[in-house]
Each structure stands twice: as structure tokens, then as C-alpha cells.
Short mmCIF file of C-alpha atoms in Angstrom, two decimals:
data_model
loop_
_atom_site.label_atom_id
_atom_site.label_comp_id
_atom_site.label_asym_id
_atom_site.label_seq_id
_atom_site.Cartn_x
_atom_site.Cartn_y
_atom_site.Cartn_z
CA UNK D 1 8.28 -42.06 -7.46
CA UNK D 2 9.54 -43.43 -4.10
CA UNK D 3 10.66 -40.10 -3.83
CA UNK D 4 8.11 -38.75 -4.09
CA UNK D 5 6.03 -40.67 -2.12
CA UNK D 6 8.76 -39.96 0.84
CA UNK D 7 8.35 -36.33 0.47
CA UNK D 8 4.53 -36.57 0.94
CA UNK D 9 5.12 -39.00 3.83
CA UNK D 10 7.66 -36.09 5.52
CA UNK D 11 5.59 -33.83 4.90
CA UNK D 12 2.79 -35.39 6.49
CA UNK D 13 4.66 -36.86 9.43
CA UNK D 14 5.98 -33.12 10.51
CA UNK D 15 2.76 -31.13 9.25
CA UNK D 16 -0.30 -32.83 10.34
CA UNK D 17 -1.48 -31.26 13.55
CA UNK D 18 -1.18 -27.94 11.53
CA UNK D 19 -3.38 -29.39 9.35
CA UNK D 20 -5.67 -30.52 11.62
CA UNK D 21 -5.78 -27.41 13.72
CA UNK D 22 -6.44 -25.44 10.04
CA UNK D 23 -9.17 -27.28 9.13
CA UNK D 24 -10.79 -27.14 13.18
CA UNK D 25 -10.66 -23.21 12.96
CA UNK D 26 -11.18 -22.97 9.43
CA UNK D 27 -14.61 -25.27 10.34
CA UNK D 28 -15.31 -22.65 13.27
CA UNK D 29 -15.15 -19.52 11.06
CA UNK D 30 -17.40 -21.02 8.30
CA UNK D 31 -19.70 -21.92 11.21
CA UNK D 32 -19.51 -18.69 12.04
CA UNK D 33 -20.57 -17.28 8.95
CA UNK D 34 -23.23 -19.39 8.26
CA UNK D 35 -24.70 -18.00 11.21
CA UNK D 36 -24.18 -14.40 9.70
CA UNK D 37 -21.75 -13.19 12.07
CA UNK D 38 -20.19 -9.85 10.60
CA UNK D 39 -17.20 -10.11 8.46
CA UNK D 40 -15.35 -7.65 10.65
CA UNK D 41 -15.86 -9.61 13.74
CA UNK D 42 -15.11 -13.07 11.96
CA UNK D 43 -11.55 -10.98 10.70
CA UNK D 44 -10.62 -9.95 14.06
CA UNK D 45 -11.66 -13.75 16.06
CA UNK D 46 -8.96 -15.08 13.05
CA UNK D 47 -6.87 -12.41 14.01
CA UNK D 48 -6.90 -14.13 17.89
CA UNK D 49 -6.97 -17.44 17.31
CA UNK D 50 -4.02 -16.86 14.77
CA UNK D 51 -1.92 -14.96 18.02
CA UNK D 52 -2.43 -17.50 19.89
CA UNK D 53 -2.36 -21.03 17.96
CA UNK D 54 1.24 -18.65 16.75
CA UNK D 55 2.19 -18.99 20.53
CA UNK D 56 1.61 -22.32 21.24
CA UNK D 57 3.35 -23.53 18.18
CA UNK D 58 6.05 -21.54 19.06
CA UNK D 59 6.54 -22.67 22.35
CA UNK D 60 6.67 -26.08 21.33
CA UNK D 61 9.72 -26.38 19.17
CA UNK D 62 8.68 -30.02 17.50
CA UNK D 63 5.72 -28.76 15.88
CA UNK D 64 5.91 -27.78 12.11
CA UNK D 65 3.89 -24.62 11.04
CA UNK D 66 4.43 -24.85 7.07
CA UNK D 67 0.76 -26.48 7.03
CA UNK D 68 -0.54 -23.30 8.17
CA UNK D 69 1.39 -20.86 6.50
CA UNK D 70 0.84 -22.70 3.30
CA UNK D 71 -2.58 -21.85 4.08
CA UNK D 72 -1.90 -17.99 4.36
CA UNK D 73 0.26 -17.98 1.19
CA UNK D 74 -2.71 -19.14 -1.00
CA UNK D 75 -4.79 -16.40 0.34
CA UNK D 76 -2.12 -13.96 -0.61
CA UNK D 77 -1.43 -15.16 -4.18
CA UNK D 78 -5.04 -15.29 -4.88
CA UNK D 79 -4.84 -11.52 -4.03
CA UNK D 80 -1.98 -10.70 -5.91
CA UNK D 81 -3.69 -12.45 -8.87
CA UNK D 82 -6.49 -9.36 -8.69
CA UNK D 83 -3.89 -6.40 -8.14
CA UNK D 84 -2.78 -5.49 -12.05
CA UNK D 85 -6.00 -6.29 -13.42
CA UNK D 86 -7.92 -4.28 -10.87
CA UNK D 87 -5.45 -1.35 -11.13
CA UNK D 88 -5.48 -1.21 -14.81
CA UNK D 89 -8.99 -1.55 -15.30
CA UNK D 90 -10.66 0.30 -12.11
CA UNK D 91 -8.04 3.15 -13.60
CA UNK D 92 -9.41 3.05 -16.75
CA UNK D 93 -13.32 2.78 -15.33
CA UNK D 94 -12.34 6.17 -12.97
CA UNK D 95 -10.73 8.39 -15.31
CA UNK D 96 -12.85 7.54 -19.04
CA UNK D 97 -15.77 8.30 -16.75
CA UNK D 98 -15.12 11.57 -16.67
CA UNK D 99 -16.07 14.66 -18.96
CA UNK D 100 -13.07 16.80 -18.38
CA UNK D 101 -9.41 16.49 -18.13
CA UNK D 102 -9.72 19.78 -15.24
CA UNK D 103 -11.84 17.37 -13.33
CA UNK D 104 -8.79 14.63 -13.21
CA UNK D 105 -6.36 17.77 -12.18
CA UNK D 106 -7.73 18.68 -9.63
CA UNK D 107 -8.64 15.15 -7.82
CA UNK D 108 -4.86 14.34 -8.48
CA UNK D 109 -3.80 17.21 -7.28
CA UNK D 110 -5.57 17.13 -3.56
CA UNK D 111 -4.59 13.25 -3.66
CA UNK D 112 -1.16 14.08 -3.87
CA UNK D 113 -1.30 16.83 -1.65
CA UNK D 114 -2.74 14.73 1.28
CA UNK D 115 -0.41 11.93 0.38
CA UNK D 116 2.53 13.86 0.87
CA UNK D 117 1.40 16.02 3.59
CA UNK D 118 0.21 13.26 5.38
CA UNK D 119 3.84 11.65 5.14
CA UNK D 120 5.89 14.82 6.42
CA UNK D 121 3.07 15.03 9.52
CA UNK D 122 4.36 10.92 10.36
CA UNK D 123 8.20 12.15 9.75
CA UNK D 124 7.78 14.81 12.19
CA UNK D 125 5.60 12.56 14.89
CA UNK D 126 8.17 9.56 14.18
CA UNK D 127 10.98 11.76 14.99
CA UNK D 128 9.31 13.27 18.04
CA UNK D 129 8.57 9.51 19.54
CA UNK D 130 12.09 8.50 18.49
CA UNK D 131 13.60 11.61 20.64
CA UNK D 132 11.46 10.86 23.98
CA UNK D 133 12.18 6.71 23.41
CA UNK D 134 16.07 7.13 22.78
CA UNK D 135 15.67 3.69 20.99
CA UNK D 136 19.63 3.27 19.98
CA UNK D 137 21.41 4.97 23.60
CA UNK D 138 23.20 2.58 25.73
CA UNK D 139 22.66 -0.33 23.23
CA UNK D 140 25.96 -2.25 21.83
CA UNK D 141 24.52 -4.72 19.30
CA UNK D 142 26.44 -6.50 16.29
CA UNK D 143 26.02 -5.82 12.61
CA UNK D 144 24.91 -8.57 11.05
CA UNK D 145 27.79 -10.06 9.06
CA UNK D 146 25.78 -10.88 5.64
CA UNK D 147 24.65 -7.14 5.61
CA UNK D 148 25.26 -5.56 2.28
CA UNK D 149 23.51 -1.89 1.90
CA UNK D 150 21.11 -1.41 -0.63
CA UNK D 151 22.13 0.67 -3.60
CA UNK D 152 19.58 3.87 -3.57
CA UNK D 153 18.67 4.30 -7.42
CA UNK D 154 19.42 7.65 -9.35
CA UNK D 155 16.99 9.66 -9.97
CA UNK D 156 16.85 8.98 -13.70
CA UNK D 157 16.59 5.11 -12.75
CA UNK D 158 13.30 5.52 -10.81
CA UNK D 159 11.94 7.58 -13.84
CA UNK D 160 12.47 5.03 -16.02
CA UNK D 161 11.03 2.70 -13.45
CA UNK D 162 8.22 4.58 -13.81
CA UNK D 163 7.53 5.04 -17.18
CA UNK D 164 6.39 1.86 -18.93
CA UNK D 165 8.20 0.67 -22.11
CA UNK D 166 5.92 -3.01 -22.50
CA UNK D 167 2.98 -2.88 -20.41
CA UNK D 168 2.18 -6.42 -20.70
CA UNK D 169 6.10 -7.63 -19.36
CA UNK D 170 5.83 -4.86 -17.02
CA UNK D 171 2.13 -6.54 -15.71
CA UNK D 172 3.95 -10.08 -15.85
CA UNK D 173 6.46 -8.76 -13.17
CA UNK D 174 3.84 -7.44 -11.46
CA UNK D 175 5.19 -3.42 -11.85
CA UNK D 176 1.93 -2.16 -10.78
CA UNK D 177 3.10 1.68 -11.10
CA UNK D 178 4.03 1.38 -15.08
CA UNK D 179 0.66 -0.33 -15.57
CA UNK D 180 -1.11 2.13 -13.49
CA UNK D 181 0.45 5.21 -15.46
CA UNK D 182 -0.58 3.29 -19.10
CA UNK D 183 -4.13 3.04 -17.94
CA UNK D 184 -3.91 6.88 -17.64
CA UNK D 185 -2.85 7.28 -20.86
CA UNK D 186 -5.38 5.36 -22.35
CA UNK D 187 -8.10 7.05 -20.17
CA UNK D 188 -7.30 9.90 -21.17
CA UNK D 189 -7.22 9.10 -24.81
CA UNK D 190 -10.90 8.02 -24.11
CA UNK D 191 -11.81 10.91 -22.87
CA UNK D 192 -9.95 13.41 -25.97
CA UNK D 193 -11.64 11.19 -28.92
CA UNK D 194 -14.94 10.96 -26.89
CA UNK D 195 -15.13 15.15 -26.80
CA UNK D 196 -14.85 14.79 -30.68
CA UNK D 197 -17.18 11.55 -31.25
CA UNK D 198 -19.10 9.64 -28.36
CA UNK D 199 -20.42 6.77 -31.11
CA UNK D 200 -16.55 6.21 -31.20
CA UNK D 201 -15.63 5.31 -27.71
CA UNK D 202 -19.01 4.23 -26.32
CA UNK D 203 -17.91 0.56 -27.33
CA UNK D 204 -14.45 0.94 -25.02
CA UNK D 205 -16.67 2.70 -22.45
CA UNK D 206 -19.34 -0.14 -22.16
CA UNK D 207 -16.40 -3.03 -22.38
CA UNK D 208 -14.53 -1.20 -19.28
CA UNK D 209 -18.05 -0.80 -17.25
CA UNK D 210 -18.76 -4.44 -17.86
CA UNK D 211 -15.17 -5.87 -16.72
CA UNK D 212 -15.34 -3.33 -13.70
CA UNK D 213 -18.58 -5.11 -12.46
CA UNK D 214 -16.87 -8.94 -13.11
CA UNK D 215 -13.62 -8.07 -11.34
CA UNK D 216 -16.10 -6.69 -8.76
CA UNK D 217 -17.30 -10.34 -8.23
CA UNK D 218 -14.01 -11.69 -8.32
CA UNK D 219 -12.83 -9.64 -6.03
CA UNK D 220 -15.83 -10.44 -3.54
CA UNK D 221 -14.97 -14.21 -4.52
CA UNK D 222 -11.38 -13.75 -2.90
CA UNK D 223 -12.70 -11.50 0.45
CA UNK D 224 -14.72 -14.04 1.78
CA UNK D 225 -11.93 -16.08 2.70
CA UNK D 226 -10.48 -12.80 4.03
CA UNK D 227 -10.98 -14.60 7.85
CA UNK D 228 -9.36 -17.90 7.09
CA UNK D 229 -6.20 -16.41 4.97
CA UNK D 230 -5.82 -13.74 8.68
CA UNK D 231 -5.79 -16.56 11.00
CA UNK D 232 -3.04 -18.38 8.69
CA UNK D 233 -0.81 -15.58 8.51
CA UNK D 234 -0.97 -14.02 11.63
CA UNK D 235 -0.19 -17.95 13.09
CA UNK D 236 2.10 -18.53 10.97
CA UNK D 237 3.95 -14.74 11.84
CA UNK D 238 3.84 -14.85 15.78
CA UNK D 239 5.05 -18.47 15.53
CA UNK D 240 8.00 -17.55 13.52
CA UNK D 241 9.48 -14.46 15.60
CA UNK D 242 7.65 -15.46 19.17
CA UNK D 243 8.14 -13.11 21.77
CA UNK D 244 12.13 -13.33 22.58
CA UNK D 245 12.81 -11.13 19.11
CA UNK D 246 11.20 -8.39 21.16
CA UNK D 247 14.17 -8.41 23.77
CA UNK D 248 17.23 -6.29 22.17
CA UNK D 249 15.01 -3.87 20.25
CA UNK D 250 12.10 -3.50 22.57
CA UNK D 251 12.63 -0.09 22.44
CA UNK D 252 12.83 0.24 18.71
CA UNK D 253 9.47 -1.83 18.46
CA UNK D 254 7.59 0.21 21.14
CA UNK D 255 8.64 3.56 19.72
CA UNK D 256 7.82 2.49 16.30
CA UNK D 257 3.75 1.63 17.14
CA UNK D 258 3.46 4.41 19.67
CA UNK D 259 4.45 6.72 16.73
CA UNK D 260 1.72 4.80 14.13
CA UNK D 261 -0.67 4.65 16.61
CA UNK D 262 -0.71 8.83 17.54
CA UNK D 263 -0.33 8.99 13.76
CA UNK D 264 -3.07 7.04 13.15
CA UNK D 265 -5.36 8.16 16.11
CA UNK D 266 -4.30 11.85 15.93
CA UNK D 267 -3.78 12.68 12.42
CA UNK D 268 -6.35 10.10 10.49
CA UNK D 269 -9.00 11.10 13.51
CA UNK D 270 -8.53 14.28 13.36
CA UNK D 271 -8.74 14.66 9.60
CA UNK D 272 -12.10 12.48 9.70
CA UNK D 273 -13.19 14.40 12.47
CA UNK D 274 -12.27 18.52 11.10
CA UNK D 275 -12.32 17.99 7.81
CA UNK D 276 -14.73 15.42 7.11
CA UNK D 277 -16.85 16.17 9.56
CA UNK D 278 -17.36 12.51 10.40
CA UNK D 279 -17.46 10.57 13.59
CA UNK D 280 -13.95 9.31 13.93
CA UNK D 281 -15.10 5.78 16.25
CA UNK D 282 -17.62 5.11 13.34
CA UNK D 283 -14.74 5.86 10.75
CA UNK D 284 -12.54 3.73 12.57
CA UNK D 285 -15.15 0.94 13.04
CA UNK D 286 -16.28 0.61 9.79
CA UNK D 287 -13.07 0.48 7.92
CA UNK D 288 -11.19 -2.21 10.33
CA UNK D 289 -11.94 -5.68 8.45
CA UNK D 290 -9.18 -3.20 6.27
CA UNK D 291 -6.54 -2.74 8.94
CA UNK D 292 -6.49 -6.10 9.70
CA UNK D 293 -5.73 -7.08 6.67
CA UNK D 294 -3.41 -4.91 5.84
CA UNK D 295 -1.83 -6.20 9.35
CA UNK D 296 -1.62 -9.77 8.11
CA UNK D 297 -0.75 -9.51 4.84
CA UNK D 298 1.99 -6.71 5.36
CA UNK D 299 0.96 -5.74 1.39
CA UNK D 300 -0.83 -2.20 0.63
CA UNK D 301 -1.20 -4.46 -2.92
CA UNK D 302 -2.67 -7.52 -1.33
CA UNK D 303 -5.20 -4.71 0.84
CA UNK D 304 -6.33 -3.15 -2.12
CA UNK D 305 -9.52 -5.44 -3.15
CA UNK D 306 -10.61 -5.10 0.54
CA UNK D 307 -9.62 -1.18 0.68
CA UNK D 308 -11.74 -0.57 -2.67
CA UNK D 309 -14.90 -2.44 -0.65
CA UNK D 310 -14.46 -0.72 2.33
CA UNK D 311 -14.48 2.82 0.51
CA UNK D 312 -17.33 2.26 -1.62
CA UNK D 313 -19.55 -0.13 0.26
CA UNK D 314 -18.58 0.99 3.78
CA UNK D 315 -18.02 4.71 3.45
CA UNK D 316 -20.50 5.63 0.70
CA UNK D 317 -17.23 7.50 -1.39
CA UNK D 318 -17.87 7.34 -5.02
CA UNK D 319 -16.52 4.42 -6.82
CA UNK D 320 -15.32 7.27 -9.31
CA UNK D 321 -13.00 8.67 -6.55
CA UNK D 322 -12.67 5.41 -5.07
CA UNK D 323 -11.34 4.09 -8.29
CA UNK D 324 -8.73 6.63 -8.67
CA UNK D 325 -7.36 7.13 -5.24
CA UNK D 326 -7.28 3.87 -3.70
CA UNK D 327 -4.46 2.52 -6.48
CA UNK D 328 -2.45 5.54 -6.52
CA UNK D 329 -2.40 4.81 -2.86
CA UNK D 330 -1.47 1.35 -2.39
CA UNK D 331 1.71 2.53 -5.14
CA UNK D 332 3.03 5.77 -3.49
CA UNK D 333 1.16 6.45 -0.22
CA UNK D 334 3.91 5.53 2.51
CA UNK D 335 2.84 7.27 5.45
CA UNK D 336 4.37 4.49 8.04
CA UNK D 337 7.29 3.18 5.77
CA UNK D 338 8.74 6.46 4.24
CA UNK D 339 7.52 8.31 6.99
CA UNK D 340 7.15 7.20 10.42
CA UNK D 341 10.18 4.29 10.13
CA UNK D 342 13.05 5.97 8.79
CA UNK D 343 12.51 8.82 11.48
CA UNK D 344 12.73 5.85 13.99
CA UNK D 345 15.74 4.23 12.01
CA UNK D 346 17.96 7.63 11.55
CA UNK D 347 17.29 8.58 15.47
CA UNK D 348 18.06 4.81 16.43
CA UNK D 349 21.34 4.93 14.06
CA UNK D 350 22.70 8.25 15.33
CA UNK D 351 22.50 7.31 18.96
CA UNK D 352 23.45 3.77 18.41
CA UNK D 353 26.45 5.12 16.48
CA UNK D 354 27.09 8.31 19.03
CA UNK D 355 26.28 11.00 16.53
CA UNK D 356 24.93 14.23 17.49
CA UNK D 357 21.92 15.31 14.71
CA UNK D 358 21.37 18.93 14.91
CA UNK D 359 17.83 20.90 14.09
CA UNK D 360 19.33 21.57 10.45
CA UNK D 361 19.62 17.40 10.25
CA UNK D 362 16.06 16.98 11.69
CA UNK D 363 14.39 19.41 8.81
CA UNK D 364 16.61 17.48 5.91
CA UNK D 365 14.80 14.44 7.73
CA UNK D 366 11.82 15.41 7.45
CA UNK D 367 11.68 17.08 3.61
CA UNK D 368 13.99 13.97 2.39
CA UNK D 369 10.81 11.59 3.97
CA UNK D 370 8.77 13.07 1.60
CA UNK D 371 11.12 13.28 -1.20
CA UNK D 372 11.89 10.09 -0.79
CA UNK D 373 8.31 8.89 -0.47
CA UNK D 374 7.55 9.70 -4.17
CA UNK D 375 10.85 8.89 -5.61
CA UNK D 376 10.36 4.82 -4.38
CA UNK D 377 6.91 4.30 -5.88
CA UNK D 378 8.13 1.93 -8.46
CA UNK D 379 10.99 0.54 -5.93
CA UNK D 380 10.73 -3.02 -4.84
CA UNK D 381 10.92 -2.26 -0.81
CA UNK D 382 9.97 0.88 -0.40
CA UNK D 383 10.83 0.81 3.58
CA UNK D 384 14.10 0.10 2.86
CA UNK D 385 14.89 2.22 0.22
CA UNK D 386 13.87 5.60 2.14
CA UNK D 387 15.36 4.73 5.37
CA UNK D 388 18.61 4.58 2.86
CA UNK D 389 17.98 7.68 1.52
CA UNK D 390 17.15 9.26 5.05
CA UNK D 391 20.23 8.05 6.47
CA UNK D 392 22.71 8.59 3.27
CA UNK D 393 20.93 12.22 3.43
CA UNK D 394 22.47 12.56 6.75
CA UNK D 395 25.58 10.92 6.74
CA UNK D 396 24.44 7.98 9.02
CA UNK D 397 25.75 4.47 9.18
CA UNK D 398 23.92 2.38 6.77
CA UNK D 399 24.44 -0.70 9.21
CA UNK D 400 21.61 0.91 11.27
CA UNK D 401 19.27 -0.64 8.83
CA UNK D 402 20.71 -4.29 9.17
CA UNK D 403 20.61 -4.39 12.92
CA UNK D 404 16.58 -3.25 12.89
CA UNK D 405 16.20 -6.17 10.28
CA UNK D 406 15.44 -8.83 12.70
CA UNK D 407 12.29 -6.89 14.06
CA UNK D 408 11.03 -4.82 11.00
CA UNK D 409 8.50 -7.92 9.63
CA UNK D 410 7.06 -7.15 13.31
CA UNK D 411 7.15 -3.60 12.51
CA UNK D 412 6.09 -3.58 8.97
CA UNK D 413 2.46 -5.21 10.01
CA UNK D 414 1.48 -1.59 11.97
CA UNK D 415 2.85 0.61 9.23
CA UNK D 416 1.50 -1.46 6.57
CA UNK D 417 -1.97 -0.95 8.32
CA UNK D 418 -1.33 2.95 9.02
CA UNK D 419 -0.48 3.42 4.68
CA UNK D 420 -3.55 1.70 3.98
CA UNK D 421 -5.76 3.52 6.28
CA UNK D 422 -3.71 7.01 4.97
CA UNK D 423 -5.16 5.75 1.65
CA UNK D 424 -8.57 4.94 3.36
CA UNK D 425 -8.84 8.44 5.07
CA UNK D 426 -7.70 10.45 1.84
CA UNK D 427 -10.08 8.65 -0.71
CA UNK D 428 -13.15 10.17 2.36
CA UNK D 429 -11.47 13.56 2.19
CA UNK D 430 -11.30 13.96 -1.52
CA UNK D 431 -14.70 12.74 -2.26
CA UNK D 432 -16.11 15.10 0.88
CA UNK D 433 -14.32 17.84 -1.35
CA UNK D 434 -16.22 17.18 -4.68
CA UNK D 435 -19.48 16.58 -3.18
CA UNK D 436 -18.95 12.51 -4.26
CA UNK D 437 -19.60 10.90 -0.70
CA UNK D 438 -22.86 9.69 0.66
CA UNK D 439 -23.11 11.60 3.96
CA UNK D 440 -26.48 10.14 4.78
CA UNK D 441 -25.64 6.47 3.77
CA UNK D 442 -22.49 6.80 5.90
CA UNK D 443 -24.13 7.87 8.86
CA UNK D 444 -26.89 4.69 9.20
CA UNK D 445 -25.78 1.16 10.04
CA UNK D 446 -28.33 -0.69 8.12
CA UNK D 447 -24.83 -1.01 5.64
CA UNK D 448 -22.22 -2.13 8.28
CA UNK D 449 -21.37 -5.15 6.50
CA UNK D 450 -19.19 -5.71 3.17
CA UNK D 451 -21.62 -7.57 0.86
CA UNK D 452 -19.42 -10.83 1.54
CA UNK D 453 -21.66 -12.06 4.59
CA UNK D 454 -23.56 -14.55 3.07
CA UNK D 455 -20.56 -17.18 2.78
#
């Protein structure tokens, strides 16, 4: 018990001004939402405050930060609690929906057609940045001495990664792509026995609806402390790395978001803008509460409640497109990690190194990006993992990886955000394709606001 009671007393002692400081700007942003400030513009004053109560505590070395970060942890198990039973059922809600099996072809079939495409576009702009930058010349830094490469899996391995074998185990470990492919089956199973019989299925069919709509709630239930869980992590993030991790791999860092943000600018804008048809600043504006928190949390997962809101609520795309799209996204859509950042890595690791990559080794870059993208779906990692396969695909020096370690949690924030928005922007582009978004709705701003104001 004294034990205990010492623990509690430590923790206390060495955590209490990040306590009090939590519950001070946690106070401020419920203030701020009683007086019905937008959600977007609460999300991005947590984002500030969290930069810079991160600095301060950073700067002064006696000060704990666990208080806040425990703070930010909560937020992001609380999401993680919604992801398998979201995927599964808003899976299930999408695809039974539907009448024909052709429909569900060809929706998959543009998905994964943007998805991919999207990801050989960022291979090609992160390898372009990466050649004017010249990250790794002139730099002599140290391999980490606990660096141990990360065995790529066989290609049979990530099938059977894949392919669920016990759907409830595979949910426990929180497999999201086995879960997400069973849900297909069983849609689709709906959807063959409902041709024959509708009396037969409409029970299954009204049981899904009705669980859609209460994980709906739940979800909104989780959102609303969207603003509170930002300011914790983003605090808790700049006061861990600070600003002297940015010294030695400045360059890697800078060329890395210059490559996301013409990605993201560039491509996503000019997809809204030419194939949409949409005003790319409105686009931009009304999906943001999104970016930032895919910036915080670092998680396409722990963005996918938020990401399904934004879609449907925000954009006006059908929560039948929405449905399918957005978790097939946050599983295999890798724009910034299996496109953009092992560009970045393989350039960085060849001049670091002193090898010479020819036009031949820039193509294999580029096709083994996408490759790769799909192949780590199921792949705790997925960063990782392709820059391995990029770099064993060229006969680079694995250690590359280990010496980028130190600033890729810095890095992973912007190409978190730039996957989720790839998601974001296809989910508008397929829907503009079947006739399933809201033109009209999208265009006023009587609807600005996720339906999680009233807190």
C-alpha cells in the first residue's frame, strides 16, 4: 500500500503543473464551445496552444509532460476502440446496400485505381524534391548501433496476412484488413440470397442499418473531444523532439514536407479542381478539422471516425461511397508513407552512401512504391516496410532507414495527414463519378460545421 501511495505521491510531485495547465486549456476549449465556436477553429487553437505549451515544456528540462500525454493517449484509445467495429459494420452497411455485385466492381475498381495512381504521382514528386534537396551529400552521420533491419515478408506471408482465418482473434489484435475483407464476404452473401428472397435478409439488412446509426453516435461521442485529445498530443510531441532533432537531418525533414505539401496542393487540388470540378480552398477548408487530426494522431485508423464525418457531413458524398472508400483507405492508401518517404529515404541513402542511381533505378523506384504500397496493407508499419522494399529493390544500404529514425515521428505527422486527405479526395472523386455527391449541398455554407458543435 505504502507503495502505492509513493507512486501516486511521485507522480504527483513531477506531474502537477501538466495537470494544471491540462485542465486551464482544456477549461478554455470547452469555453470555447459553449460559445459555438466551430469545431475546425477549436481543432486548430489546440493545435497552437499544444506547439507551444510543447516548447515551453521543453525548454525547461524539470518539468514532466506524462500528465499531458496521458491525456492524448486516452483520446487515441477511445478511437481505436471505434476502428474494427466501424470497419466491419460501415462495410457491411455499404456493400448489402447495394443491388448488384457490377455496382461494387466498378466503385472498387476506380478506388483502387486512384489509390495507386495517386501513390506513383507522390513517388515521382518525392523523388524529384529529393534530387533538387540532395538530403544525404556531404553528410557523415553514425548508424545507430541497436539498428536491426526489418525482415520484408514474402509475398505468400502478406497473403495470408490478408486473408482472415478467425475473424474475431483477428479483430482482438486489431487486424483491421482481415476484418475488413470478412465483412465483404458477408456483404456479398447478403446481397446473392437477397436476389433470390428479400423476406430472407431484410432482418440482417435492418440490424446493420440500425448499428450503423448507433456507431454513428458513438462516433460523434468520441469527436467532440477531438480539440482537447490535439492539444495533448501535439504538446506532448513538440515537447519530446523540440527543435534541436531538426539539426543533422534538416534537410531530410524540409525535403520530406516540401514534397507532401506540392503533393498535397498540386495533385489533391488539382484533382478537386479538374476532375471534381470543385473549388479547391473550399475543399481544403472544409475537410481540415481532418488533417489535423490525422497530424496529431499520426494514425489513418485513429482519423477514420473524423474522415467518415467529414465526407458525408462536410462534402455531401454518399454515405454508400463514403462507407466503402474511406476504410479501404485508411488500410492500403499510402500516398505519403509508400510513396513520398521512401523516394526521400532511397535518394538520402544513395548519396549518404556515395552510390550513383541511374534512370533504370529511378523507374524500379517508382513501380516498386506502388507495388509495395498494396503488398503492406496488412503490415504492422507500413512506412517502414516499403522504404525496405524500395531500398532492397535497389541494392541500397538498409542502415539508411535507421539513421532517418530519429526524425521520421516528425515526418510521419505530414504524411499521415497527406494519406488521409488521398483517402478524403478519392471518396469526392468516386462519388462525382456515380452521380452520389451533393453538388448543391457542397457548394453552401449553411453546413460548415460537423454536427459535434453543440458540446
Amino acid at each position: 500500500m505504502d507503495k502505492i501511495d509513493n507512486n501516486l505521491l511521485l507522480a504527483i510531485e513531477t506531474n502537477w503543473y501538466s495537470f494544471v495547465v491540462s485542465v486551464f486549456v482544456f477549461a478554455l476549449l470547452f469555453f470555447l464551445a459553449r460559445k459555438r465556436v466551430g469545431f475546425g477553429t477549436r481543432v486548430l487553437i489546440a493545435l497552437g496552444i499544444g506547439v507551444i505549451t510543447g516548447i515551453v515544456f521543453q525548454s525547461l528540462e524539470s518539468f514532466e509532460i506524462k500528465g499531458i500525454t496521458t491525456f492524448g493517449s486516452i483520446y487515441v484509445n477511445l478511437i481505436k476502440m471505434l476502428v474494427i467495429p466501424l470497419v466491419f459494420v460501415l462495410v457491411l452497411n455499404s456493400i448489402a446496400s447495394l443491388k448488384s455485385l457490377d455496382y461494387l466492381r466498378k466503385i472498387g475498381f476506380k478506388t483502387f485505381a486512384w489509390f495507386l495512381g495517386t501513390t506513383g504521382i507522390a513517388s515521382i514528386i518525392g523523388l524529384l524534391v529529393a534530387l533538387a534537396f540532395n538530403p544525404g551529400k556531404g553528410l557523415h552521420l553514425d548508424i545507430p548501433a541497436e539498428f536491426a533491419a526489418r525482415e520484408i515478408p514474402t509475398f505468400s506471408q502478406v497473403i495470408l496476412e490478408l486473408v482472415p482465418s478467425n475473424p474475431i482473434n483477428e479483430a482482438a489484435q486489431g487486424k483491421v484488413v482481415p476484418v475488413l475483407i470478412f465483412a465483404i464476404f458477408i456483404a456479398i452473401a447478403i446481397i446473392k440470397v437477397g436476389s433470390k428472397n428479400e423476406e430472407t435478409v431484410k432482418p440482417v439488412r435492418d440490424l446493420i442499418h440500425s448499428l450503423t446509426q448507433i456507431l454513428h453516435q458513438v462516433v460523434k461521442f468520441v469527436i467532440r473531444l477531438t480539440p482537447y485529445g490535439v492539444f495533448a498530443l501535439i504538446a506532448g510531441m513538440t515537447a519530446r523532439y523540440g527543435w534541436e532533432t531538426l539539426t543533422e537531418l534538416g534537410s531530410v525533414i524540409i525535403s520530406s514536407y516540401v514534397a507532401l505539401i506540392l503533393h498535397f496542393v498540386l495533385i489533391f487540388g488539382g484533382l478537386v479542381l479538374l476532375v471534381a470540378r470543385v473549388n479547391p480552398l473550399k475543399f481544403f477548408r472544409k475537410i481540415y478539422p481532418m488533417i489535423a487530426v490525422a497530424f496529431s494522431t499520426r494514425s489513418s485508423y485513429a482519423t477514420l471516425p473524423i474522415n467518415l464525418e467529414v465526407i458525408t457531413k462536410r462534402l455531401h458524398v454518399s454515405p454508400r461511397i463514403a462507407s466503402f472508400v474511406a476504410p479501404l483507405g485508411a488500410s492500403v492508401n499510402f500516398n505519403g508513407c509508400g510513396g513520398v518517404w521512401p523516394a526521400i529515404v532511397a535518394v538520402f541513402s544513395a548519396q549518404l552512401f556515395g552510390i550513383t542511381l541511374s534512370l533504370t533505378d529511378y523507374i524500379i523506384l517508382v513501380l516498386v512504391s506502388i507495388i509495395s504500397s498494396i503488398g503492406v496493407a496488412g503490415v504492422p508499419g507500413p512506412a517502414v516496410i516499403s522504404t525496405t522494399v524500395v531500398l532492397t529493390a535497389l541494392g541500397l544500404p538498409l542502415e539508411g532507414i535507421a539513421i532517418v529514425a530519429g526524425v521520421e515521428a516528425l515526418i510521419d505527422m505530414g504524411r499521415t495527414a497527406v494519406n488521409a486527405t488521398g483517402t478524403t479526395v478519392t471518396s469526392l472523386l468516386v462519388a462525382n463519378s456515380e452521380g452520389e455527391f451533393d453538388r448543391e449541398a457542397f457548394n453552401r455554407n449553411d453546413d460548415e460545421e460537423i454536427v459535434v458543435n453543440a458540446v
